[in-house]
Amino acid sequence: AQNFGLQHLSSGHFLRENIKASTEVGEMAKQYIEKSLLVPDHVITYLMMSELENRCGQHWLLDGFPRTLGQAEALDKICEVDLVISLNIPFETLKDRLSRRWIHPPSGRVYNLDFNPPHVHGIDDVTGEPLVQQEDDKPEAVAARLRQYKDVAKPVIELYKSRGVLHQFSGTETNKIWPYVYTLFSNKITPIQSKEESGRFFTCSIVCVVLVLCPN
Ligand code: AMP
C-alpha cells in the first residue's frame, strides 16, 4: 500500500478498533474472534461498507475482506474490483508466522518476531507500550481458523478467477513473492516508491485475498 499510495484497509484492524472502543459491532464481533470464527457476514459487511463509504474517491487495498461469497457480493454493490491477489501459502508456514505475530492494540501496529521484530522484545517501538499476542493468533486458534477459511474462500477465489481479475502467487517467503506483486501492481498504478524502499512484508491475511480498488 505504501509503495503505491493506496489506503491499506484491513478488516481485522477495523474489528480490533471496534472491540477496543466497545462499539456495538465490536461487542458482536468479539465472541467470534475469540473462538477463531469468522464474524457473521452482516456484521463485517456493515462495518466495511461504512468504512469504505467514508473513503470514497480514493484507491484502496483491501486486506482480509471479502472472505466469503456474501461479502464479495456486498462489495460488488459499491465498487468494481480491479485486481485480486491470492497468496497460496502452506498452512504450516501461515501457522508458524501467525503464532509469531504480536500487536500493539491502540495503534494496530503489527510485529512479527522473525522478520519485523520490535526493537525491544514485547514493547511497541513508537510508544514504548506493551505488545500483546491476540487469542486468535495462538497456534491452536490459527489451525482452527485456517481450516474454516479455506472452505469459505474457495468460491470467492472462483468468482474473481471467472472475472479475470485474479492473480495467484505461491511461496513461503515474502521477499520472493514481493517483486512479482510489485510488477503486477505497477501495470495498474504508478508506484510512488521503488520496491526496494518498502521493506514491506505481508502480515498474513489468512484468506490471502488482497484487492486494489479504484472507486468510480
Ligand atoms: P485478521 O487480522 O485479518 O487475521 O482478522 C482477525 C479476525 O477478525 C479473524 O480471525 C476473523 O475472526 C475476523 N475477521 C477479519 N476479517 C473478516 C472477514 N472479512 N469476515 C469475517 N471475519 C473477519
Short mmCIF file of C-alpha atoms and ligand atoms in Angstrom, two decimals:
data_model
loop_
_atom_site.label_atom_id
_atom_site.label_comp_id
_atom_site.label_asym_id
_atom_site.label_seq_id
_atom_site.Cartn_x
_atom_site.Cartn_y
_atom_site.Cartn_z
CA ALA A 1 0.00 0.00 0.00
CA GLN A 2 2.81 2.35 0.93
CA ASN A 3 4.60 1.85 -2.38
CA PHE A 4 1.55 2.74 -4.43
CA GLY A 5 -0.06 5.37 -2.23
CA LEU A 6 -3.04 3.14 -1.50
CA GLN A 7 -5.17 3.19 1.61
CA HIS A 8 -4.50 -0.11 3.36
CA LEU A 9 -7.82 -1.18 4.83
CA SER A 10 -7.68 -4.28 6.99
CA SER A 11 -10.95 -5.77 8.20
CA GLY A 12 -9.14 -7.37 11.15
CA HIS A 13 -7.77 -3.97 12.16
CA PHE A 14 -11.21 -2.31 11.98
CA LEU A 15 -12.67 -5.11 14.09
CA ARG A 16 -9.96 -4.75 16.72
CA GLU A 17 -10.56 -0.99 16.85
CA ASN A 18 -14.26 -1.58 17.39
CA ILE A 19 -13.63 -4.15 20.10
CA LYS A 20 -11.34 -1.75 21.87
CA ALA A 21 -13.87 1.06 21.67
CA SER A 22 -16.63 -1.35 22.85
CA THR A 23 -18.91 -0.41 19.98
CA GLU A 24 -21.97 -2.49 19.15
CA VAL A 25 -20.10 -4.06 16.22
CA GLY A 26 -17.08 -4.72 18.45
CA GLU A 27 -19.22 -6.40 21.10
CA MET A 28 -20.83 -8.64 18.49
CA ALA A 29 -17.56 -9.49 16.77
CA LYS A 30 -15.59 -10.24 19.93
CA GLN A 31 -17.17 -13.61 20.70
CA TYR A 32 -16.37 -14.88 17.19
CA ILE A 33 -12.80 -13.61 17.09
CA GLU A 34 -12.07 -15.15 20.47
CA LYS A 35 -13.26 -18.51 19.15
CA SER A 36 -11.31 -18.07 15.90
CA LEU A 37 -14.50 -17.99 13.89
CA LEU A 38 -15.37 -15.68 11.05
CA VAL A 39 -17.53 -12.77 12.13
CA PRO A 40 -21.00 -13.13 10.50
CA ASP A 41 -21.35 -11.55 7.08
CA HIS A 42 -23.94 -8.97 8.09
CA VAL A 43 -21.70 -7.61 10.87
CA ILE A 44 -18.47 -7.36 8.89
CA THR A 45 -20.25 -6.13 5.78
CA TYR A 46 -21.96 -3.35 7.72
CA LEU A 47 -18.62 -2.33 9.21
CA MET A 48 -16.67 -2.43 5.96
CA MET A 49 -19.34 -0.65 3.93
CA SER A 50 -19.39 2.26 6.36
CA GLU A 51 -15.57 2.44 6.37
CA LEU A 52 -15.43 2.34 2.56
CA GLU A 53 -18.16 4.94 2.13
CA ASN A 54 -16.08 7.30 4.27
CA ARG A 55 -13.20 6.83 1.85
CA CYS A 56 -14.93 7.40 -1.47
CA GLY A 57 -12.76 8.72 -4.26
CA GLN A 58 -9.55 7.08 -3.00
CA HIS A 59 -7.72 3.97 -4.11
CA TRP A 60 -7.87 1.14 -1.62
CA LEU A 61 -6.03 -2.02 -0.89
CA LEU A 62 -8.41 -4.26 0.99
CA ASP A 63 -6.81 -6.81 3.24
CA GLY A 64 -8.89 -9.63 4.70
CA PHE A 65 -12.15 -8.61 3.05
CA PRO A 66 -14.07 -10.15 1.34
CA ARG A 67 -13.58 -13.57 2.85
CA THR A 68 -16.93 -15.09 1.83
CA LEU A 69 -19.11 -15.03 -1.25
CA GLY A 70 -21.73 -12.98 0.62
CA GLN A 71 -19.10 -10.34 1.41
CA ALA A 72 -17.88 -10.30 -2.20
CA GLU A 73 -21.45 -9.71 -3.38
CA ALA A 74 -21.87 -6.83 -0.94
CA LEU A 75 -18.64 -5.29 -2.21
CA ASP A 76 -19.88 -5.60 -5.80
CA LYS A 77 -22.74 -3.27 -4.96
CA ILE A 78 -20.44 -0.36 -4.17
CA CYS A 79 -17.43 -0.71 -6.45
CA GLU A 80 -15.63 -2.54 -9.16
CA VAL A 81 -12.64 -4.64 -8.18
CA ASP A 82 -9.56 -4.06 -10.31
CA LEU A 83 -7.16 -6.64 -9.05
CA VAL A 84 -7.29 -9.57 -6.68
CA ILE A 85 -4.27 -11.30 -5.27
CA SER A 86 -4.44 -14.71 -3.74
CA LEU A 87 -1.34 -15.77 -1.87
CA ASN A 88 -1.09 -19.53 -1.65
CA ILE A 89 0.99 -20.11 1.41
CA PRO A 90 1.29 -23.56 3.02
CA PHE A 91 -0.74 -23.96 6.19
CA GLU A 92 2.33 -24.77 8.26
CA THR A 93 4.02 -21.54 7.20
CA LEU A 94 0.97 -19.43 8.00
CA LYS A 95 0.53 -21.17 11.32
CA ASP A 96 4.14 -20.52 12.30
CA ARG A 97 4.09 -16.94 11.09
CA LEU A 98 0.85 -16.02 12.78
CA SER A 99 1.88 -17.58 16.05
CA ARG A 100 4.83 -15.20 15.99
CA ARG A 101 2.67 -12.13 15.40
CA TRP A 102 2.34 -9.57 18.18
CA ILE A 103 0.37 -6.38 18.01
CA HIS A 104 0.12 -3.00 19.67
CA PRO A 105 -3.65 -2.77 20.19
CA PRO A 106 -4.04 1.04 20.43
CA SER A 107 -2.39 1.70 17.05
CA GLY A 108 -2.94 -1.65 15.29
CA ARG A 109 0.83 -1.88 14.59
CA VAL A 110 1.78 -5.45 13.80
CA TYR A 111 5.15 -7.07 14.53
CA ASN A 112 6.50 -10.46 13.64
CA LEU A 113 9.22 -11.94 15.81
CA ASP A 114 11.02 -13.38 12.77
CA PHE A 115 11.11 -10.68 10.16
CA ASN A 116 9.72 -7.50 11.67
CA PRO A 117 10.56 -7.69 15.40
CA PRO A 118 10.16 -4.75 17.79
CA HIS A 119 13.44 -3.11 18.90
CA VAL A 120 12.77 -4.28 22.45
CA HIS A 121 11.05 -7.62 22.93
CA GLY A 122 7.39 -7.20 23.84
CA ILE A 123 7.44 -3.39 23.52
CA ASP A 124 5.96 -1.12 20.84
CA ASP A 125 8.71 0.83 19.01
CA VAL A 126 6.78 4.10 18.86
CA THR A 127 5.01 4.40 22.21
CA GLY A 128 7.03 2.05 24.45
CA GLU A 129 3.76 0.36 25.45
CA PRO A 130 3.43 -3.44 25.82
CA LEU A 131 2.61 -5.68 22.86
CA VAL A 132 0.10 -8.48 23.09
CA GLN A 133 -0.45 -11.74 21.28
CA GLN A 134 -4.08 -11.98 20.25
CA GLU A 135 -6.08 -15.01 21.24
CA ASP A 136 -6.80 -15.69 17.57
CA ASP A 137 -3.07 -15.75 16.69
CA LYS A 138 -2.21 -18.50 19.16
CA PRO A 139 -1.25 -21.77 17.42
CA GLU A 140 -4.41 -23.78 18.28
CA ALA A 141 -6.66 -20.94 17.16
CA VAL A 142 -4.72 -20.45 13.93
CA ALA A 143 -5.08 -24.10 12.91
CA ALA A 144 -8.85 -23.99 13.50
CA ARG A 145 -9.42 -20.86 11.51
CA LEU A 146 -7.24 -21.94 8.60
CA ARG A 147 -9.46 -24.97 8.14
CA GLN A 148 -12.62 -22.89 8.14
CA TYR A 149 -11.21 -20.08 5.99
CA LYS A 150 -10.04 -22.33 3.22
CA ASP A 151 -13.55 -23.68 2.65
CA VAL A 152 -15.30 -20.32 2.56
CA ALA A 153 -12.60 -18.64 0.48
CA LYS A 154 -12.88 -21.11 -2.38
CA PRO A 155 -15.99 -19.62 -4.03
CA VAL A 156 -14.53 -16.10 -3.61
CA ILE A 157 -11.39 -17.15 -5.45
CA GLU A 158 -13.52 -18.82 -8.16
CA LEU A 159 -15.65 -15.70 -8.57
CA TYR A 160 -12.68 -13.43 -9.19
CA LYS A 161 -11.00 -16.03 -11.37
CA SER A 162 -14.08 -16.13 -13.61
CA ARG A 163 -13.91 -12.34 -13.93
CA GLY A 164 -10.27 -12.45 -14.98
CA VAL A 165 -9.01 -10.22 -12.14
CA LEU A 166 -7.41 -12.92 -10.00
CA HIS A 167 -3.63 -13.35 -9.73
CA GLN A 168 -2.28 -16.19 -7.64
CA PHE A 169 1.15 -16.43 -6.11
CA SER A 170 2.65 -19.35 -4.25
CA GLY A 171 5.54 -19.44 -1.85
CA THR A 172 6.70 -19.21 1.70
CA GLU A 173 8.92 -16.14 1.63
CA THR A 174 7.53 -12.66 1.31
CA ASN A 175 10.65 -11.18 -0.25
CA LYS A 176 10.49 -13.73 -3.07
CA ILE A 177 6.80 -13.07 -3.82
CA TRP A 178 7.00 -9.31 -3.39
CA PRO A 179 8.82 -8.46 -6.71
CA TYR A 180 6.08 -10.23 -8.68
CA VAL A 181 3.33 -8.47 -6.77
CA TYR A 182 5.12 -5.15 -7.26
CA THR A 183 5.34 -5.67 -11.03
CA LEU A 184 1.69 -6.64 -11.21
CA PHE A 185 0.60 -3.53 -9.31
CA SER A 186 2.92 -1.33 -11.40
CA ASN A 187 0.96 -2.29 -14.51
CA LYS A 188 -2.15 -0.77 -12.93
CA ILE A 189 -0.92 2.09 -10.78
CA THR A 190 2.16 4.27 -10.84
CA PRO A 191 4.35 3.44 -7.86
CA ILE A 192 5.39 6.24 -5.55
CA GLN A 193 8.23 4.20 -4.04
CA SER A 194 10.58 1.67 -5.57
CA LYS A 195 10.14 -1.94 -4.49
CA GLU A 196 13.43 -1.83 -2.57
CA GLU A 197 12.25 1.12 -0.48
CA SER A 198 9.38 -0.58 1.18
CA GLY A 199 10.75 -3.45 3.22
CA ARG A 200 7.10 -4.48 3.42
CA PHE A 201 6.04 -7.89 4.48
CA PHE A 202 2.67 -9.45 4.21
CA THR A 203 1.46 -9.60 7.74
CA CYS A 204 -0.62 -12.58 6.78
CA SER A 205 -4.09 -12.13 5.66
CA ILE A 206 -5.22 -15.71 6.08
CA VAL A 207 -7.63 -15.86 3.22
CA CYS A 208 -4.89 -14.17 1.30
CA VAL A 209 -7.16 -12.11 -0.83
CA VAL A 210 -5.92 -8.60 -1.32
CA LEU A 211 -7.81 -6.20 -3.52
CA VAL A 212 -6.91 -2.99 -5.16
CA LEU A 213 -9.98 -0.97 -5.78
CA CYS A 214 -10.39 2.15 -7.78
CA PRO A 215 -13.78 3.58 -6.81
CA ASN A 216 -15.64 5.39 -9.57
P1 AMP B 1 -7.09 -10.77 10.57
O1 AMP B 1 -6.38 -9.69 11.32
O2 AMP B 1 -7.39 -10.40 9.14
O3 AMP B 1 -6.41 -12.10 10.69
O4 AMP B 1 -8.54 -10.93 11.25
C1 AMP B 1 -8.68 -11.24 12.65
C2 AMP B 1 -10.05 -11.87 12.90
O5 AMP B 1 -11.09 -10.96 12.55
C3 AMP B 1 -10.33 -13.09 12.06
O6 AMP B 1 -9.84 -14.26 12.69
C4 AMP B 1 -11.85 -13.11 12.00
O7 AMP B 1 -12.41 -13.64 13.20
C5 AMP B 1 -12.19 -11.64 11.94
N1 AMP B 1 -12.32 -11.16 10.54
C6 AMP B 1 -11.46 -10.34 9.87
N2 AMP B 1 -11.89 -10.11 8.61
C7 AMP B 1 -13.05 -10.81 8.47
C8 AMP B 1 -13.97 -11.01 7.40
N3 AMP B 1 -13.79 -10.44 6.21
N4 AMP B 1 -15.05 -11.80 7.62
C9 AMP B 1 -15.26 -12.38 8.83
N5 AMP B 1 -14.43 -12.25 9.88
C10 AMP B 1 -13.33 -11.48 9.72
#
